[in-house]
Coordinates of C-alpha atoms in Angstrom, one line a residue:
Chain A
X1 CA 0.0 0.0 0.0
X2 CA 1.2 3.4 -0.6
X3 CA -0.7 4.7 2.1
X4 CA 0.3 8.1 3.8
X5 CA 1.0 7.4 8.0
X6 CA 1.0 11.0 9.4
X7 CA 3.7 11.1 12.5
X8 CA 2.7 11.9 15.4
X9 CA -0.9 10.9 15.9
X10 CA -1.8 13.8 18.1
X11 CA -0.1 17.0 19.0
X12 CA -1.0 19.9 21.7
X13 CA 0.9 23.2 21.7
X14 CA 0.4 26.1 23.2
X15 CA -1.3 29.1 21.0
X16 CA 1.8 31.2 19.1
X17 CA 4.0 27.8 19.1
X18 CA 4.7 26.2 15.7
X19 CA 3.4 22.4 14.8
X20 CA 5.2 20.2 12.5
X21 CA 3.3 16.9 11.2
X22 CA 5.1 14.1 9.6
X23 CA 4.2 11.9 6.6
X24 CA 5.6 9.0 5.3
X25 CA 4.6 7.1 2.6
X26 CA 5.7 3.9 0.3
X27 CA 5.7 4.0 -3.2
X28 CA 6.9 6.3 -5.7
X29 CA 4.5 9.7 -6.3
X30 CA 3.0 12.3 -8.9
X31 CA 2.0 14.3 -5.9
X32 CA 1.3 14.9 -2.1
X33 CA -1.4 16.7 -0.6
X34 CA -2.5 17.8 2.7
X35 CA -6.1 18.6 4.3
X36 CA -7.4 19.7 7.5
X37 CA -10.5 18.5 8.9
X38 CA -12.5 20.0 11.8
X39 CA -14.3 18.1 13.9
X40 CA -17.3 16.8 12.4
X41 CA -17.0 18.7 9.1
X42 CA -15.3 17.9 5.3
X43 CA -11.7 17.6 4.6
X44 CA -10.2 21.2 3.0
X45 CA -7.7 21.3 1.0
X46 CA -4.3 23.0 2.1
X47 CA -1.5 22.3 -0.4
X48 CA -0.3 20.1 -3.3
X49 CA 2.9 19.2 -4.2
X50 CA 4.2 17.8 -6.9
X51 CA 6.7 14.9 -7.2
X52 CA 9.7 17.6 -8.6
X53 CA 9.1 20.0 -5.8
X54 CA 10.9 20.4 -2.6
X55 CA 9.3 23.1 -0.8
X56 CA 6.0 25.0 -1.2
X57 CA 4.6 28.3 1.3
X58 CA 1.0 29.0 2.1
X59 CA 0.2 31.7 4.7
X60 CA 1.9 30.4 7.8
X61 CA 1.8 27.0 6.0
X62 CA 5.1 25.1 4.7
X63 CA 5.4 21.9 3.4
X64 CA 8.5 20.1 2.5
X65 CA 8.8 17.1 0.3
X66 CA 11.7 14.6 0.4
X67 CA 11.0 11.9 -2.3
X68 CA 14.4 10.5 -1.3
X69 CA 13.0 9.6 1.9
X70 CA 9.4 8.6 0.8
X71 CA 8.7 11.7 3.5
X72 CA 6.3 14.6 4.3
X73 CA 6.1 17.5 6.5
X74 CA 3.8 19.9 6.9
X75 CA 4.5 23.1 9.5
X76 CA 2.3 25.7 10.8
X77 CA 3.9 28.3 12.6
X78 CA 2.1 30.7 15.0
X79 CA -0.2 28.2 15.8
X80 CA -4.2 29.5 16.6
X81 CA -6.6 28.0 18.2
X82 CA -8.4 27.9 15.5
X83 CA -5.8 25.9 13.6
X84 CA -7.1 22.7 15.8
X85 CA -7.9 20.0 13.4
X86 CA -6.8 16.8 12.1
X87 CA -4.4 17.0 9.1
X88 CA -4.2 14.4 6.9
X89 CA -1.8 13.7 3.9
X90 CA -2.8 12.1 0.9
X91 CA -0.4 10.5 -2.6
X92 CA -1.0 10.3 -5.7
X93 CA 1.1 7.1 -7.3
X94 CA 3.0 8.0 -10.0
X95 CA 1.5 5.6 -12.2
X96 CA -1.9 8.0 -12.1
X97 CA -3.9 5.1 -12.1
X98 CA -5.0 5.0 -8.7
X99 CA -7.0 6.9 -5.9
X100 CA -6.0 9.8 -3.7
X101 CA -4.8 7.7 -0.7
X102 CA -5.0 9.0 2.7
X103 CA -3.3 8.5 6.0
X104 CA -5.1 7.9 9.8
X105 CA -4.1 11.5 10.5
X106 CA -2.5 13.8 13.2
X107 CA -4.9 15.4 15.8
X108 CA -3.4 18.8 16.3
X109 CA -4.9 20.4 19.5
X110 CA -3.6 24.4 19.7
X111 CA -3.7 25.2 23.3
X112 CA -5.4 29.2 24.1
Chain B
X1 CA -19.8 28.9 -5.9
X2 CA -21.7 26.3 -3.8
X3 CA -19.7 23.9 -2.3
X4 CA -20.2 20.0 -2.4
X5 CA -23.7 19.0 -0.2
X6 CA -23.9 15.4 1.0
X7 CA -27.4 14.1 2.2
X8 CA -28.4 13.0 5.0
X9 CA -26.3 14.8 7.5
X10 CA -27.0 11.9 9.8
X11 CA -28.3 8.3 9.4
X12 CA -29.5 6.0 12.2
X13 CA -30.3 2.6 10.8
X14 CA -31.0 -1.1 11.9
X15 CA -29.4 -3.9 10.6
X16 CA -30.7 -5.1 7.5
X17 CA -32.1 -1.4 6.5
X18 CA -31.3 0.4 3.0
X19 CA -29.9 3.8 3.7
X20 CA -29.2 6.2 0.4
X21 CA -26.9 8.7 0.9
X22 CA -26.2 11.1 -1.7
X23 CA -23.9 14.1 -3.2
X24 CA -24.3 16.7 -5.2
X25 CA -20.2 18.1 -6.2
X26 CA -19.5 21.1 -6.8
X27 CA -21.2 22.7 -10.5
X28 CA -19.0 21.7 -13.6
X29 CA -16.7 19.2 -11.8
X30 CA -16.5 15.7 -13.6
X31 CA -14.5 13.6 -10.9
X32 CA -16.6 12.7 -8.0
X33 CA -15.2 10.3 -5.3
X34 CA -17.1 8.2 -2.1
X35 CA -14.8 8.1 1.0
X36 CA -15.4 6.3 3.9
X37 CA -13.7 6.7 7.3
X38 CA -14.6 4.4 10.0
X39 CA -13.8 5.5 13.9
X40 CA -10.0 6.1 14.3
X41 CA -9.1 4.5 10.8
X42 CA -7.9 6.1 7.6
X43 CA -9.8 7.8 5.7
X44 CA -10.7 4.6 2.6
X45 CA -11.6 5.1 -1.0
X46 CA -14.8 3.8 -2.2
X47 CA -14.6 4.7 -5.9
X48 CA -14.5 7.4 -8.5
X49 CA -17.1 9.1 -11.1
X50 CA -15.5 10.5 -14.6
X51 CA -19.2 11.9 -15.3
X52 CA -21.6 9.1 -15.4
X53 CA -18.8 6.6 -15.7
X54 CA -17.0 4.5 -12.8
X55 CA -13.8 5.4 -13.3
X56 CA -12.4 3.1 -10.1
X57 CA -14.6 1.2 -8.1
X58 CA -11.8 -1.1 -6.4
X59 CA -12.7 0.0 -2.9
X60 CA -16.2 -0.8 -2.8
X61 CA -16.5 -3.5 0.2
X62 CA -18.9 -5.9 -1.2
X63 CA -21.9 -5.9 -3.7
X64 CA -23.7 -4.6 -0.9
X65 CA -22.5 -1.1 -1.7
X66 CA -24.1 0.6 -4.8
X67 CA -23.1 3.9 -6.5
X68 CA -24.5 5.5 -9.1
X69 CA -24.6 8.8 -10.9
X70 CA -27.0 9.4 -13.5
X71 CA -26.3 11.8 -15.7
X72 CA -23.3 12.7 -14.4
X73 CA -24.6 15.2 -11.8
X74 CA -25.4 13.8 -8.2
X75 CA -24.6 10.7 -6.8
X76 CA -26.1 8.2 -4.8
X77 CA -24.8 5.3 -2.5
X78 CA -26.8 2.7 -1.5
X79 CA -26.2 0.1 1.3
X80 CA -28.4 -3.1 1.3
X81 CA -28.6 -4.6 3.7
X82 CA -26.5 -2.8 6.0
X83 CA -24.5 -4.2 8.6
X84 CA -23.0 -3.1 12.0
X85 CA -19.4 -2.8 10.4
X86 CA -20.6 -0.7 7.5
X87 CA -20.6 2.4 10.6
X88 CA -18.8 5.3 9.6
X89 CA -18.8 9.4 7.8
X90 CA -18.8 8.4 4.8
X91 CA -17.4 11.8 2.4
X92 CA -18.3 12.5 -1.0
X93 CA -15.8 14.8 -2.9
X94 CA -15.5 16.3 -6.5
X95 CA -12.6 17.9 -8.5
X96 CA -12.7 19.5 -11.6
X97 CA -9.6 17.7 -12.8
X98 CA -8.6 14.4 -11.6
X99 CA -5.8 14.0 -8.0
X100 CA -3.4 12.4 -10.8
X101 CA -3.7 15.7 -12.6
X102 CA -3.2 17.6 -9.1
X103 CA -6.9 18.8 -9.2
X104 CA -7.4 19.0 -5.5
X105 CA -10.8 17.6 -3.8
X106 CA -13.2 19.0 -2.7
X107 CA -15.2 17.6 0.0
X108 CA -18.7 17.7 1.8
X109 CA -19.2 17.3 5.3
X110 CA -20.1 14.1 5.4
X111 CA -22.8 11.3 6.2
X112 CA -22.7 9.8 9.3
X113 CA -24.0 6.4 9.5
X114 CA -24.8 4.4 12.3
X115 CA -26.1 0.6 12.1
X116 CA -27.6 -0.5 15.3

């Protein structure tokens, strides 16, 4: 399976603190997403990136891409408390020919 | 634009009950996709829509799952019968262009279904 597996599995930091959220996944890419969902509401989409890119910035958003290392990470500096949520990551195989796979997830909990 | 609506937001069913959920995506967008997520597990693919055309249906659990989308608007999934294990939000998404084409999803907030 080339199933994400977010790293850790639940987070708490204190408000203004930054959060970092680890993927891993198995096989070979086209690209690598991540979502946040709130608690009882759909996944939203936060970034893509693709298979040739190593680094990519949204708003206090930064995810890093090491294909070397079959490896994700997704930081969100000066956290909110509004920025608890469970992130997920989610692969594309390279071949194209299969689904959007996700991971279990990383409950981030931003302490006020 | 309005986003993706899934319908019912809740479902509490017996054993051996049909439930229909449905999904209507986003206006325009071709690719529609059935999630499932049961308690504390990944999130699981069910299948994928190109219009009115299965596309991938490999993570359908059993021919007791049934998707359909006529005319390649809304979408329907049926469960008969259901059974306890078939618990969980399931998530309907849509994307203009397909994840292989890095279209990102777009997702509705979800049915959740209980089997008692």
């Amino acid at each position: 399976s080339q199933q994400g597996e977010e790293d850790p599995q639940a987070l708490s930091i204190q408000e203004g603190e930054n959060a970092t959220m680890n993927c891993s996944y198995k096989t070979s890419i086209n690209n690598l997403q991540w979502y946040r969902q709130n608690s009882g509401r759909g996944l939203v989409h936060l970034i893509l990136i693709r298979s040739n890119e190593r680094e990519k910035h949204s708003g206090r958003l930064r995810v890093t891409l090491d294909t070397s290392k079959k490896s994700s990470s997704l930081l969100i500096t000066a956290s909110r408390a509004a920025d608890t949520a469970s992130y997920f990551c989610a692969t594309v195989d390279i071949s194209g020919n299969t689904p959007l796979v996700f991971g279990k997830g990383t409950r981030l909990s931003v302490i006020a | 634009e309005a986003g993706v609506t899934q319908f019912p937001s809740h479902s509490v069913i017996e054993k051996g009950q049909t439930v229909t959920l449905r999904c209507d995506p986003i206006s325009g967008h071709d690719n529609l996709y059935w999630y499932r997520r049961v308690m504390g597990k990944e999130i699981k693919f069910l299948l994928h829509f190109v219009k009115e055309s299965k596309q991938d249906e490999s993570g359908m659990p059993n021919n007791r799952f049934l998707a359909e989308r006529t005319g390649g608007t809304y979408s329907t999934l049926k469960v008969q019968p259901a059974e306890l294990e078939d618990s969980g939000v399931y998530f309907c998404a849509s994307s203009q262009d397909s994840a292989a084409n890095n279209s990102p999803l777009h997702f509705g907030n979800g049915t959740r279904l209980t089997v008692t």
